[in-house]
Amino acid sequence: MLIKGGNANLTVTGVLKDIYALKKPFAVLYKKKNITRPFEDQTSLEFFSKKSDCSLFMFGSHNKKRPNNLIIGCMFDYHVLDMIELGIEKFVSLKEIKNSKCPEGTKPMLIFAGDMFDLSEEYRRLKSLLIDFFRGPTVPYVRLAGLEHVLHFTAMDGKIYMRSYKVLLKKSGCKIPRIELEDMGPSLDLVMRRTHLASDDLYKLSLKQPKALKPKKKKNISRDVFGTTYGRIHMKKQDLGKLQTRKMKGLRKRPAERMTGDGEGISPKKTKSA
């Protein structure tokens, strides 16, 4: 859910509208201004979370102390879990970049560059928030032509650079096409300000998956790296000496092959001579 603060200016409003355009139809945009301060009072965010049944939010505001302010966060059981405040230093909207856009509802590919996303706990939580916010619905299969949107996040020199590209598949003379990236917008230069992170115990509790959602393991079934399924069958040891095969007409012995108890053969019947 995308919420506009009480003193949102044109820059913040444009950012919320462009993010909503990327997230359609899996987002809710509240156009009315909401006078609230998430770091001081979180009741309004919890109310909107229950109303729209959303666990992720983005709140935009603007004031003299914190100009062009953007807060991204997530909920757990309709209570604020993590919340990170970002400042917008530079913004280029979708309309300013005169290139073709991706269709609505396109699932983006996310790329993160920079050591800070792995070294700092705050940047690690921010990366998790951005993945949850932009990854879209879970799908079992993706076709090659559907991979046409890239969101690139770079952490460098204390700033976060967000870039949006459209993937162009061009002829290469072979089966694999040549890939080119075309700037699509929006483009954001962000700086981290304040953070509100949940404790380690609460964070681990939020990651716990219910038993009903966990896939049940099937015994004696395994898969290799290529997705091939292998099954193992357990059978008791068979006594081949007691195997009944004489009932079949084709396996019966002919009279010439019958043997007596001492091993002497039984001579076949003599044909009467004419």
Coordinates of C-alpha atoms in Angstrom, one line a residue:
M1 CA 0.0 0.0 0.0
L2 CA 1.2 3.5 -1.0
I3 CA 0.3 6.3 1.4
K4 CA 0.7 10.0 1.0
G5 CA 1.6 12.1 4.0
G6 CA 0.0 15.4 5.0
N7 CA 2.8 17.6 3.5
A8 CA 3.6 15.6 0.4
N9 CA 5.1 17.7 -2.5
L10 CA 5.1 17.1 -6.2
T11 CA 8.3 15.0 -6.0
V12 CA 7.0 12.6 -3.4
T13 CA 3.6 12.4 -5.1
G14 CA 5.4 11.6 -8.4
V15 CA 7.5 8.8 -6.8
L16 CA 4.4 7.2 -5.3
K17 CA 2.5 7.3 -8.6
D18 CA 5.4 5.8 -10.5
I19 CA 6.0 3.0 -8.0
Y20 CA 2.2 2.3 -8.1
A21 CA 2.5 2.1 -12.0
L22 CA 5.3 -0.5 -11.6
K23 CA 3.3 -2.5 -9.0
K24 CA -0.1 -2.6 -10.7
P25 CA -2.4 -4.4 -10.1
F26 CA -0.8 -5.7 -6.9
A27 CA -0.9 -2.4 -5.0
V28 CA -3.2 0.1 -3.4
L29 CA -2.6 3.9 -3.7
Y30 CA -4.3 6.2 -1.2
K31 CA -4.6 9.6 -2.9
K32 CA -5.9 11.5 0.1
K33 CA -3.4 13.1 2.4
N34 CA -2.9 11.4 5.8
I35 CA -1.4 13.5 8.6
T36 CA 0.7 10.9 10.5
R37 CA 4.3 10.3 11.6
P38 CA 5.1 6.6 11.3
F39 CA 8.2 6.8 13.6
E40 CA 6.2 8.3 16.4
D41 CA 2.7 6.9 16.0
Q42 CA 2.1 3.6 14.0
T43 CA -1.6 3.2 14.7
S44 CA -2.7 4.7 11.4
L45 CA -0.4 2.4 9.4
E46 CA -1.8 -0.6 11.3
F47 CA -5.3 0.6 10.5
F48 CA -4.6 0.8 6.8
S49 CA -2.9 -2.6 6.9
K50 CA -6.0 -4.2 8.2
K51 CA -8.3 -2.3 5.9
S52 CA -6.4 -3.2 2.7
D53 CA -5.0 -6.5 4.0
C54 CA -1.4 -5.4 3.0
S55 CA 1.8 -6.4 4.8
L56 CA 4.1 -3.9 2.9
F57 CA 3.8 -0.2 2.8
M58 CA 5.5 2.9 1.4
F59 CA 4.8 6.3 3.0
G60 CA 5.8 9.6 1.4
S61 CA 6.1 13.0 3.2
H62 CA 7.9 16.3 3.0
N63 CA 9.0 18.9 5.6
K64 CA 11.8 21.3 6.2
K65 CA 13.7 19.0 8.5
R66 CA 13.3 15.9 6.2
P67 CA 12.6 17.0 2.7
N68 CA 11.4 14.5 0.1
N69 CA 11.0 11.7 2.6
L70 CA 10.2 8.1 1.8
I71 CA 9.5 5.4 4.4
I72 CA 9.4 1.7 3.3
G73 CA 8.4 -1.0 5.8
C74 CA 6.7 -4.3 6.4
M75 CA 4.1 -5.6 8.8
F76 CA 3.9 -8.8 10.9
D77 CA 0.4 -9.7 12.3
Y78 CA -0.7 -6.2 11.4
H79 CA 2.0 -4.5 13.5
V80 CA 5.1 -2.7 12.1
L81 CA 8.1 -5.0 11.9
D82 CA 10.8 -3.1 10.0
M83 CA 10.8 0.5 8.8
I84 CA 13.5 2.4 7.0
E85 CA 13.4 6.1 6.1
L86 CA 15.0 7.2 2.8
G87 CA 15.6 10.6 1.4
I88 CA 15.0 11.3 -2.3
E89 CA 18.0 13.3 -3.7
K90 CA 17.2 12.9 -7.4
F91 CA 14.1 11.7 -9.2
V92 CA 13.4 11.1 -12.9
S93 CA 9.8 10.1 -13.6
L94 CA 8.4 7.6 -16.1
K95 CA 7.0 10.5 -18.2
E96 CA 10.4 12.2 -18.5
I97 CA 12.0 9.2 -20.2
K98 CA 10.5 8.9 -23.7
N99 CA 10.9 5.2 -24.2
S100 CA 8.6 2.2 -24.5
K101 CA 7.3 0.8 -21.2
C102 CA 6.6 -2.7 -19.9
P103 CA 3.1 -4.0 -19.8
E104 CA 1.1 -3.8 -16.6
G105 CA 1.7 -6.6 -14.1
T106 CA 5.2 -7.6 -15.5
K107 CA 7.2 -9.5 -13.0
P108 CA 10.6 -7.8 -12.6
M109 CA 14.1 -9.2 -12.3
L110 CA 15.9 -7.7 -9.3
I111 CA 19.7 -7.1 -9.2
F112 CA 21.6 -5.8 -6.2
A113 CA 25.1 -4.5 -6.5
G114 CA 27.4 -3.3 -3.7
D115 CA 29.1 -4.9 -0.6
M116 CA 26.9 -2.9 1.8
F117 CA 23.9 -5.1 1.1
D118 CA 25.8 -8.0 2.7
L119 CA 28.0 -6.3 5.3
S120 CA 25.6 -3.9 7.0
E121 CA 22.5 -5.2 8.9
E122 CA 20.5 -2.1 8.0
Y123 CA 21.3 -2.5 4.3
R124 CA 20.6 -6.2 4.6
R125 CA 17.1 -5.5 6.0
L126 CA 16.6 -2.9 3.3
K127 CA 17.5 -5.4 0.6
S128 CA 14.9 -7.9 2.1
L129 CA 12.3 -5.1 2.1
L130 CA 13.0 -4.2 -1.5
I131 CA 12.8 -7.9 -2.6
D132 CA 9.5 -8.4 -0.9
F133 CA 8.1 -5.1 -2.2
F134 CA 9.0 -5.5 -5.9
R135 CA 9.2 -9.3 -6.6
G136 CA 5.6 -9.8 -7.5
P137 CA 3.6 -13.0 -7.3
T138 CA 5.2 -16.4 -7.2
V139 CA 4.9 -18.2 -10.5
P140 CA 6.0 -21.8 -11.4
Y141 CA 7.2 -21.1 -14.9
V142 CA 8.5 -18.0 -16.7
R143 CA 8.9 -17.8 -20.5
L144 CA 11.9 -16.0 -22.0
A145 CA 9.8 -13.3 -23.7
G146 CA 8.3 -12.5 -20.3
L147 CA 11.6 -11.4 -18.8
E148 CA 11.4 -7.8 -20.0
H149 CA 11.8 -5.7 -16.8
V150 CA 14.9 -5.2 -14.7
L151 CA 15.2 -3.3 -11.4
H152 CA 18.8 -2.5 -10.4
F153 CA 19.8 -1.3 -6.9
T154 CA 23.3 -0.1 -6.3
A155 CA 24.7 0.7 -2.8
M156 CA 27.7 3.0 -3.1
D157 CA 29.2 5.9 -1.1
G158 CA 26.3 5.9 1.4
K159 CA 23.6 6.2 -1.3
I160 CA 21.2 3.8 -2.9
Y161 CA 20.7 4.1 -6.7
M162 CA 17.5 2.6 -8.1
R163 CA 17.3 2.2 -11.9
S164 CA 14.6 0.6 -14.0
Y165 CA 15.3 -0.9 -17.4
K166 CA 13.4 -2.6 -20.2
V167 CA 15.0 -5.8 -21.7
L168 CA 15.2 -5.8 -25.5
L169 CA 15.7 -9.2 -27.2
K170 CA 17.5 -8.7 -30.5
K171 CA 18.8 -11.0 -33.2
S172 CA 22.2 -12.5 -32.6
G173 CA 22.5 -15.1 -35.4
C174 CA 21.9 -18.0 -33.0
K175 CA 19.2 -19.4 -30.8
I176 CA 20.2 -17.2 -27.8
P177 CA 19.1 -13.6 -28.4
R178 CA 21.3 -10.6 -27.8
I179 CA 20.3 -8.7 -24.7
E180 CA 20.2 -4.9 -24.4
L181 CA 18.9 -2.7 -21.6
E182 CA 16.9 0.4 -22.3
D183 CA 16.3 3.0 -19.6
M184 CA 12.6 3.0 -18.8
G185 CA 12.2 4.9 -15.5
P186 CA 11.7 5.8 -12.8
S187 CA 15.2 6.7 -11.6
L188 CA 15.9 7.4 -7.9
D189 CA 18.9 8.5 -5.9
L190 CA 18.3 7.7 -2.3
V191 CA 20.1 8.2 1.0
M192 CA 19.3 6.3 4.2
R193 CA 18.1 8.3 7.2
R194 CA 16.4 6.7 10.1
T195 CA 15.7 3.0 10.8
H196 CA 13.3 1.1 13.0
L197 CA 14.3 -2.6 13.0
A198 CA 12.6 -5.4 14.9
S199 CA 14.5 -7.4 17.5
D200 CA 16.3 -10.7 16.4
D201 CA 13.7 -12.9 18.3
L202 CA 10.7 -11.1 16.6
Y203 CA 12.4 -11.2 13.2
K204 CA 13.0 -15.0 13.5
L205 CA 9.4 -15.4 14.6
S206 CA 8.2 -13.6 11.5
L207 CA 10.2 -15.9 9.3
K208 CA 8.8 -19.0 10.8
Q209 CA 6.7 -20.9 8.3
P210 CA 3.5 -22.8 9.5
K211 CA 3.6 -26.5 9.3
A212 CA 0.5 -26.6 7.0
L213 CA 2.4 -24.6 4.4
K214 CA 5.5 -26.7 4.4
P215 CA 5.7 -29.3 1.6
K216 CA 5.4 -32.8 2.9
K217 CA 8.5 -35.0 2.2
K218 CA 7.8 -38.3 0.3
K219 CA 9.8 -41.3 1.4
N220 CA 12.2 -42.9 -1.1
I221 CA 11.8 -40.1 -3.7
S222 CA 14.7 -37.8 -4.7
R223 CA 15.5 -35.3 -7.4
D224 CA 18.7 -34.4 -9.1
V225 CA 20.0 -31.0 -10.1
F226 CA 18.2 -31.3 -13.5
G227 CA 14.8 -31.9 -11.8
T228 CA 14.6 -35.6 -12.7
T229 CA 12.6 -37.6 -10.1
Y230 CA 14.0 -40.9 -8.8
G231 CA 12.0 -43.5 -6.8
R232 CA 13.4 -46.4 -4.7
I233 CA 11.4 -49.6 -4.4
H234 CA 12.0 -52.0 -1.5
M235 CA 11.1 -55.7 -2.3
K236 CA 11.5 -58.9 -0.2
K237 CA 13.9 -61.5 -1.4
Q238 CA 12.2 -64.0 -3.7
D239 CA 12.7 -67.8 -3.8
L240 CA 12.9 -68.6 -7.4
G241 CA 12.8 -72.3 -6.7
K242 CA 9.1 -72.1 -5.8
L243 CA 8.2 -70.0 -8.8
Q244 CA 5.2 -71.6 -10.6
T245 CA 5.8 -71.6 -14.3
R246 CA 4.5 -75.0 -15.4
K247 CA 0.9 -73.9 -15.6
M248 CA 1.6 -72.1 -18.9
K249 CA 0.9 -74.2 -21.9
G250 CA 3.9 -73.0 -23.7
L251 CA 6.2 -74.0 -20.9
R252 CA 5.0 -77.6 -20.5
K253 CA 7.5 -80.4 -21.3
R254 CA 6.9 -82.5 -24.3
P255 CA 6.7 -86.3 -23.7
A256 CA 10.1 -86.8 -25.1
E257 CA 11.6 -84.4 -22.5
R258 CA 9.9 -86.1 -19.5
M259 CA 12.4 -87.9 -17.3
T260 CA 11.9 -90.8 -14.9
G261 CA 13.1 -90.8 -11.4
D262 CA 16.4 -92.5 -12.3
G263 CA 17.1 -90.2 -15.2
E264 CA 16.0 -92.5 -18.0
G265 CA 13.9 -91.0 -20.7
I266 CA 10.5 -92.2 -21.7
S267 CA 10.3 -93.2 -25.3
P268 CA 7.6 -91.6 -27.3
K269 CA 4.7 -93.6 -28.7
K270 CA 5.5 -95.5 -31.9
T271 CA 3.4 -94.6 -34.8
K272 CA 1.6 -97.4 -36.5
S273 CA 2.9 -98.3 -39.9
A274 CA 0.5 -98.7 -42.6

